[in-house]
Coordinates of C-alpha atoms in Angstrom, one line a residue:
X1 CA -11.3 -5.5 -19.8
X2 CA -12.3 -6.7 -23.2
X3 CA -14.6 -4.1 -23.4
X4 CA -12.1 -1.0 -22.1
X5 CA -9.3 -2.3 -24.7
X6 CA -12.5 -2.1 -27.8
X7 CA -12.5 1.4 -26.4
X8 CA -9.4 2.8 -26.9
X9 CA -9.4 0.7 -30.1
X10 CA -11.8 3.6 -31.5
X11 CA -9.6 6.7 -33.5
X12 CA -10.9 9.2 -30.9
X13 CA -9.7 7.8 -27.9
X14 CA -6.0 6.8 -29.2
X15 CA -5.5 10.2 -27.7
X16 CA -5.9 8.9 -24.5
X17 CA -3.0 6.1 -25.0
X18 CA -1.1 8.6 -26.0
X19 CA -1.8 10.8 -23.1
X20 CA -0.6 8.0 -20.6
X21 CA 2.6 7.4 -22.5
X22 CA 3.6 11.0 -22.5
X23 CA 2.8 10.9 -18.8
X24 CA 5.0 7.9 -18.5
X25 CA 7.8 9.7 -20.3
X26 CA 7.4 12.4 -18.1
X27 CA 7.3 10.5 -14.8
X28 CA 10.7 9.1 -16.4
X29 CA 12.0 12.6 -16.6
X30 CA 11.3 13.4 -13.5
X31 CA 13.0 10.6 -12.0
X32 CA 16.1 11.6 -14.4
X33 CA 16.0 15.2 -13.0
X34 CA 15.6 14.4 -10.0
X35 CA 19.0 12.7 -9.5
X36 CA 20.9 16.2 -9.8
X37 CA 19.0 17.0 -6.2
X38 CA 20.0 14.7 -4.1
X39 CA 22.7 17.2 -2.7
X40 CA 20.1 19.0 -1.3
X41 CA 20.0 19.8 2.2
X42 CA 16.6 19.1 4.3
X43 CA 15.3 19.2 7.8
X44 CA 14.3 16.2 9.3
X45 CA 11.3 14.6 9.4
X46 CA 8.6 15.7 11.7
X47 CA 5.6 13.7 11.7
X48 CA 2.7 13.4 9.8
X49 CA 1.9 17.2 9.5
X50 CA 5.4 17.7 7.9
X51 CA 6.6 18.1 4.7
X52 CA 9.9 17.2 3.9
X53 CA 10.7 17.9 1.1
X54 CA 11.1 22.1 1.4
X55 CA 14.2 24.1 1.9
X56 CA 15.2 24.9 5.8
X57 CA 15.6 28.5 4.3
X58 CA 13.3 29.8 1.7
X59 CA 13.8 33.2 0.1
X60 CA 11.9 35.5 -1.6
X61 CA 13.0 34.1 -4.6
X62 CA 12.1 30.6 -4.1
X63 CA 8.5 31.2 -3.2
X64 CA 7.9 33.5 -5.5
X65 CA 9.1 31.0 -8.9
X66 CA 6.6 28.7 -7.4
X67 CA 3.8 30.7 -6.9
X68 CA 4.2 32.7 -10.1
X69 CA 4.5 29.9 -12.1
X70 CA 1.2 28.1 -10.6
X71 CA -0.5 31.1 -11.1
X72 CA 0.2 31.7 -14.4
X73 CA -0.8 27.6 -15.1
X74 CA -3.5 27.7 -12.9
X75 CA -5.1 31.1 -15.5
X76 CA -4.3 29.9 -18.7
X77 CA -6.1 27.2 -17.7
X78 CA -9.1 28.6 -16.6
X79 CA -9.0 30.7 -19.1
X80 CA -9.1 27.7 -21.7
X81 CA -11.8 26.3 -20.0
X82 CA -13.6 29.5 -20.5
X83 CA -13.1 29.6 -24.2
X84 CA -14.1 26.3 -24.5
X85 CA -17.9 26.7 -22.4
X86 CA -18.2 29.6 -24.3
X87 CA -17.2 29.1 -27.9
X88 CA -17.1 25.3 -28.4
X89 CA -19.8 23.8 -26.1
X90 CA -20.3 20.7 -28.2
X91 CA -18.6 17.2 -28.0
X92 CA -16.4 15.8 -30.8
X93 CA -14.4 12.6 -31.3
X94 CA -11.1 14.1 -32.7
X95 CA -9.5 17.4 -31.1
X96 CA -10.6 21.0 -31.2
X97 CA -8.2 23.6 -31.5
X98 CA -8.5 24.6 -27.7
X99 CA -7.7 21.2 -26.8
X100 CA -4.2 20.8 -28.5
X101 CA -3.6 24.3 -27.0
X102 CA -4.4 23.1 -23.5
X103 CA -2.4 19.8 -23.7
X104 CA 0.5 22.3 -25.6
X105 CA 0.7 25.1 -22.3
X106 CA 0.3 22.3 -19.9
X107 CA 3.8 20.6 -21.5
X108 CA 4.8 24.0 -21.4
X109 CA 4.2 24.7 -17.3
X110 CA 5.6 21.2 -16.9
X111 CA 8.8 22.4 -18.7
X112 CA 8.7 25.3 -16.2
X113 CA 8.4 23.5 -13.3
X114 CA 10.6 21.2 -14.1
X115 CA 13.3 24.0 -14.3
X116 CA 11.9 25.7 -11.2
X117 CA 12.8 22.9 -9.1
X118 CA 16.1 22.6 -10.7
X119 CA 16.7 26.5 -9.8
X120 CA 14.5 27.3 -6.8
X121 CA 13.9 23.9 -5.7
X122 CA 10.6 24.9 -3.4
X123 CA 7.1 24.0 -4.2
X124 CA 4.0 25.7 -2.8
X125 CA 4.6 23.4 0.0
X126 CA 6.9 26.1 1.7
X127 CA 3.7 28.1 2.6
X128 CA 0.8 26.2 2.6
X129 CA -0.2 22.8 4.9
X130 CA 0.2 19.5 3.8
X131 CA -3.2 18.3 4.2
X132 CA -4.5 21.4 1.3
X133 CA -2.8 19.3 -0.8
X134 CA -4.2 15.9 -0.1
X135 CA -7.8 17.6 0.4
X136 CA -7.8 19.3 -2.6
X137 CA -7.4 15.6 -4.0
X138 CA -10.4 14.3 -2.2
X139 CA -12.5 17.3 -2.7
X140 CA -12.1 16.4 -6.8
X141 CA -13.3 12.7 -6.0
X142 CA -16.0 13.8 -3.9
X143 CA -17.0 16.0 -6.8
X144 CA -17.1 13.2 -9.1
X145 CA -19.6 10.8 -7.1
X146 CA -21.4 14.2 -6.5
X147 CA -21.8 14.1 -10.0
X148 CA -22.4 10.9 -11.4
X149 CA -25.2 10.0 -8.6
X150 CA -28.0 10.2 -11.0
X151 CA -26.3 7.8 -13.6
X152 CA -24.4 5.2 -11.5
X153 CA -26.1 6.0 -8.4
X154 CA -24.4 6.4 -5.0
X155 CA -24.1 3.2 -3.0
X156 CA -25.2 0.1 -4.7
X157 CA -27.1 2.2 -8.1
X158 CA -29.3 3.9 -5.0
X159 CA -29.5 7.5 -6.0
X160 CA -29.1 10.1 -3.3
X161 CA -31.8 12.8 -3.4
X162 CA -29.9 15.1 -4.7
X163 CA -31.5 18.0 -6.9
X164 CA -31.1 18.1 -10.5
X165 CA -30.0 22.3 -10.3
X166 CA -27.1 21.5 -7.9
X167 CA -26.0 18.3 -9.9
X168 CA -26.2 20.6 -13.3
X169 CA -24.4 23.6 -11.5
X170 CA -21.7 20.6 -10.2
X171 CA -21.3 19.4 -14.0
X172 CA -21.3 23.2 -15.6
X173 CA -18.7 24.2 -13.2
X174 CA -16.5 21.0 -12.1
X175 CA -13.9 22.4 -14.8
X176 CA -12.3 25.1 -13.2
X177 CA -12.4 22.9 -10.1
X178 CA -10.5 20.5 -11.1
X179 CA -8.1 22.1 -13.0
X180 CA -7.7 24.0 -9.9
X181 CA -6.9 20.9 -8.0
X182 CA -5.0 19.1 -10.5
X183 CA -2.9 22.3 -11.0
X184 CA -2.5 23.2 -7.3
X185 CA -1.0 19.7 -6.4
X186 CA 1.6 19.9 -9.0
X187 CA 2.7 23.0 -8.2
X188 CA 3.2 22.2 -4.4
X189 CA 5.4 19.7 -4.5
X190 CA 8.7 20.1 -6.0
X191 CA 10.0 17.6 -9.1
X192 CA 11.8 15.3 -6.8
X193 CA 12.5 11.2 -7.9
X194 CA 11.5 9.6 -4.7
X195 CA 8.6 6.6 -5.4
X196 CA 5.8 9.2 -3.8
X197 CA 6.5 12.3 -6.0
X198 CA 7.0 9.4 -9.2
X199 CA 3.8 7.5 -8.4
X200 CA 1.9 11.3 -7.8
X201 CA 3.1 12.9 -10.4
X202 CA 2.3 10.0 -12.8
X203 CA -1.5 10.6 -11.8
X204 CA -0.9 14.8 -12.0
X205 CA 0.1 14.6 -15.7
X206 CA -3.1 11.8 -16.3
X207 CA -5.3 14.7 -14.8
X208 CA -4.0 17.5 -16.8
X209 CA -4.7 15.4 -20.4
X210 CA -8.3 14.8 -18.9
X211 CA -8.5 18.7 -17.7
X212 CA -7.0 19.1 -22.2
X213 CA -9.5 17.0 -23.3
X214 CA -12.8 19.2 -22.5
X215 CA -15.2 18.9 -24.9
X216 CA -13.7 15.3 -26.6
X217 CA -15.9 12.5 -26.1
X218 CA -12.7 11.0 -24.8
X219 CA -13.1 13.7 -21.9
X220 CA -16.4 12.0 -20.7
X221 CA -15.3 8.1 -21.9
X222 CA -16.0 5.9 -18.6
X223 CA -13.6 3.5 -18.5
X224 CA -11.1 6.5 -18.7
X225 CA -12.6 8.2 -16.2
X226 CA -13.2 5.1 -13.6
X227 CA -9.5 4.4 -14.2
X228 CA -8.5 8.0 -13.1
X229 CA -11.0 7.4 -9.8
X230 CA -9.3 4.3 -9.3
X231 CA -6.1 5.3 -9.4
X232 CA -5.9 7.3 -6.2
X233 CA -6.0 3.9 -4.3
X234 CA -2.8 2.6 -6.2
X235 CA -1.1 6.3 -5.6
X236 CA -2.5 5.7 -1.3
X237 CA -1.6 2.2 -0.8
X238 CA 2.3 2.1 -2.4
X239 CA 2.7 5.6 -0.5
X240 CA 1.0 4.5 2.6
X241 CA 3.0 1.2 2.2
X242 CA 6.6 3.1 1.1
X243 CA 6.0 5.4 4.3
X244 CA 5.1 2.6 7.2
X245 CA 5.7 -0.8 5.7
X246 CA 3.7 -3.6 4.9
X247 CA 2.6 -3.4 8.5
X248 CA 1.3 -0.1 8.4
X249 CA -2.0 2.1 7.4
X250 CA -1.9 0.7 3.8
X251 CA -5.3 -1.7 4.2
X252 CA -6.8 0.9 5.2
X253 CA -6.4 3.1 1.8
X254 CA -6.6 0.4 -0.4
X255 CA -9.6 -1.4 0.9
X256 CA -11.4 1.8 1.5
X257 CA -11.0 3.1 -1.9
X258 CA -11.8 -0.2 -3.6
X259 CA -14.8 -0.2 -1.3
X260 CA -16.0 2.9 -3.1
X261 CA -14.7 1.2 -6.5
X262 CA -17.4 -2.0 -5.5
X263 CA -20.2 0.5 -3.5
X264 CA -20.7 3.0 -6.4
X265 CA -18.2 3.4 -9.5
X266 CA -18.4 -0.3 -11.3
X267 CA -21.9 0.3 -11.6
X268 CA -21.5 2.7 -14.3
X269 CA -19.4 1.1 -16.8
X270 CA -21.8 -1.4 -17.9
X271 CA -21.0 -4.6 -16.1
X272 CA -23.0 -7.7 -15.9
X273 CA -24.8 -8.3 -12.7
X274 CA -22.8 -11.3 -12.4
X275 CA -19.6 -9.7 -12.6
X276 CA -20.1 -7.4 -9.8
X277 CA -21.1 -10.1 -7.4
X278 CA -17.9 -11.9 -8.4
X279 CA -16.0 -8.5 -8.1
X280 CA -17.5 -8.0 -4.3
X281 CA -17.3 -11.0 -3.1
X282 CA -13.9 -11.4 -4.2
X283 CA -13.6 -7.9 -1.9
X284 CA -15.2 -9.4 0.7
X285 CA -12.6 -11.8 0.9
X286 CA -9.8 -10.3 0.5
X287 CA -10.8 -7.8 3.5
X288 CA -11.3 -10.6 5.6
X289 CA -7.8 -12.4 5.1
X290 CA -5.5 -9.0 5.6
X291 CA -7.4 -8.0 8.4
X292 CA -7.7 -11.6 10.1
X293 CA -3.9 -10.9 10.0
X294 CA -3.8 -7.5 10.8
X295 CA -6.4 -7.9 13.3
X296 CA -10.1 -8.2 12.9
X297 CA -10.6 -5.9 15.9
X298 CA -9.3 -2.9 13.1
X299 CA -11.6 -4.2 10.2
X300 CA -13.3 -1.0 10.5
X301 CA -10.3 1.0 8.7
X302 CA -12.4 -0.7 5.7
X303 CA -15.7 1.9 6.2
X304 CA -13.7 5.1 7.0
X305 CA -12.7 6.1 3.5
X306 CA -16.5 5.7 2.1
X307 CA -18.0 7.4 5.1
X308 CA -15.8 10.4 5.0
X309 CA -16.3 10.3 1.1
X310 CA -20.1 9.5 0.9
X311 CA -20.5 12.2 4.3
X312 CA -18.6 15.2 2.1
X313 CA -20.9 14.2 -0.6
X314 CA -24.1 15.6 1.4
X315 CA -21.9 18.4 3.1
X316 CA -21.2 19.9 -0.4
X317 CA -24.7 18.8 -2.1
X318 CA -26.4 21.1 0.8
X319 CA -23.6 23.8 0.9
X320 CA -23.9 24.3 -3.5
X321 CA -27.7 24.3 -2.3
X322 CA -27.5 27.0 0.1
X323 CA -25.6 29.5 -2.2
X324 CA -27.8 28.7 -5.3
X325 CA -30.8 29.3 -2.7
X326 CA -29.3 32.5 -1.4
X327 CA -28.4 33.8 -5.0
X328 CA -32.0 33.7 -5.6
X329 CA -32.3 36.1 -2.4
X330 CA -29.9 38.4 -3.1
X331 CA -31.5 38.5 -7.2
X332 CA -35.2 39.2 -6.0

């Protein structure tokens, strides 16, 4: 901790305290907006597949704000991150002029979606499943320990054998990936208050500073970056436990994303061996209390999270393989 707070002690990451208290401001001002929509009218829930939170009767008009707008976010920001590969392409500590455009036009698509959802009301969510947008998510994490396998390793500092051309193609690309993620989850959802949308859109406006930042050496800073990893098991748990109850799923998203936390990502932020072991023991047991009161029969909820994770992890190292392998083909 002492360590993270020295970090963000330095001038060029102040930007990134800044960043999370314009998120938090946000997050506020969503929750303010979001008290002029309670009057709206909504089908009932109906199960897991469902969203809720969509009109019973869309219009042309109310799709088309929200995909407009995301698709105008969705190419400014690529096209930033263009300009930036292409013109900057070196790492400062302070801001380059791209970056203070990018954090600029995302406040600006914000704005706009924040006024969508006051007019149209309807996200993406109208049109597209539920579990795009929760994938989309977990294909960015994935990503990430696709990434970083060569510096923190992949379970316990192991390495998997991974080439070097598709980590590099991973790292050159990973931009417009994420943007795209980060981008296409805020835009499917409408601005509503409730504690999910709060929480979630909380983590949104943390991604789109880090997806402003390119080319900062606060962009690549770890302990920024392990906090935004991290942060999908608060956003999991309070949603899993707001949804079903303390008696519900929530074990199973909070110990399995902590179990990636102790398996692979606090071996790259420079802690002590001795820490660790006191971090994973102290996982250890804590898994065992919950689940010798939920039930030990169900302890394996723990693994199912990292094996889904670390299993997508070798699906897309051997799928970017094949298309840089059949690139060469098609070249020769």
């Amino acid at each position: 901790m002492l360590s993270m707070l020295n970090e963000l002690r330095r001038p060029g990451r102040r930007v990134l305290v800044w960043g999370v208290v314009a998120s938090a401001l946000l997050t506020g001002l969503v929750w303010l907006l979001g008290q002029r929509l309670h009057g709206v009218a909504l089908l009932p829930d109906q199960g897991a597949s469902w969203y809720y939170w969509k009109l019973p009767d869309p219009t042309f008009w109310t799709r088309a704000s929200a995909w407009v707008g995301y698709a105008a976010h969705q190419l400014v920001s690529w096209g930033l991150i263009y300009y930036a590969q292409t013109r900057i392409r070196r790492y400062t500590t302070g801001l380059h002029r791209v970056n203070v455009i990018a954090l600029a036009a995302n406040g600006g698509f914000i704005a706009l979606h924040a006024l969508q959802t006051q007019v149209f009301y309807d996200g993406l969510a109208q049109d597209v499943s539920i579990f795009s947008s929760q994938g989309s998510v977990v294909l960015l994490l994935v990503v990430v320990l696709l990434m970083e396998n060569r510096r923190r390793g992949l379970v316990l500092t192991w390495s998997a054998p991974i080439s070097a051309q598709v980590v590099d193609l991973a790292r050159r690309y990973h931009g417009y990936l994420f943007s795209w993620a980060a981008i296409y989850t805020f835009w499917y959802h409408p601005m509503e208050s409730s504690s999910g949308h709060l929480i979630g859109f909380f983590y949104m406006f943390l991604l789109l500073v880090q997806s402003s930042l390119m080319f900062t050496r606060s962009h690549t800073n770890r302990w920024w970056t392990l906090t935004l990893e991290l942060l999908v098991a608060v956003h999991g748990t309070l949603v899993a436990v707001m949804n079903s109850g303390p008696n519900g799923m929530w074990p199973m998203f909070f110990f399995g994303f902590v179990a990636i936390f102790v398996l692979t990502q606090m071996h790259g932020v420079g802690l002590s061996a001795a820490v660790r072991w006191w971090i994973g023991g102290t996982f250890v047991v804590a898994a065992l209390a919950v689940y010798s009161w939920r039930g030990i029969g169900k302890i394996d909820e723990v693994v199912r999270i990292p094996l889904i994770e670390y299993l997508l992890v070798g699906v897309l190292a051997l799928l970017i393989w094949a298309g840089v392998r059949l690139a060469r083909l098609g070249r020769s």
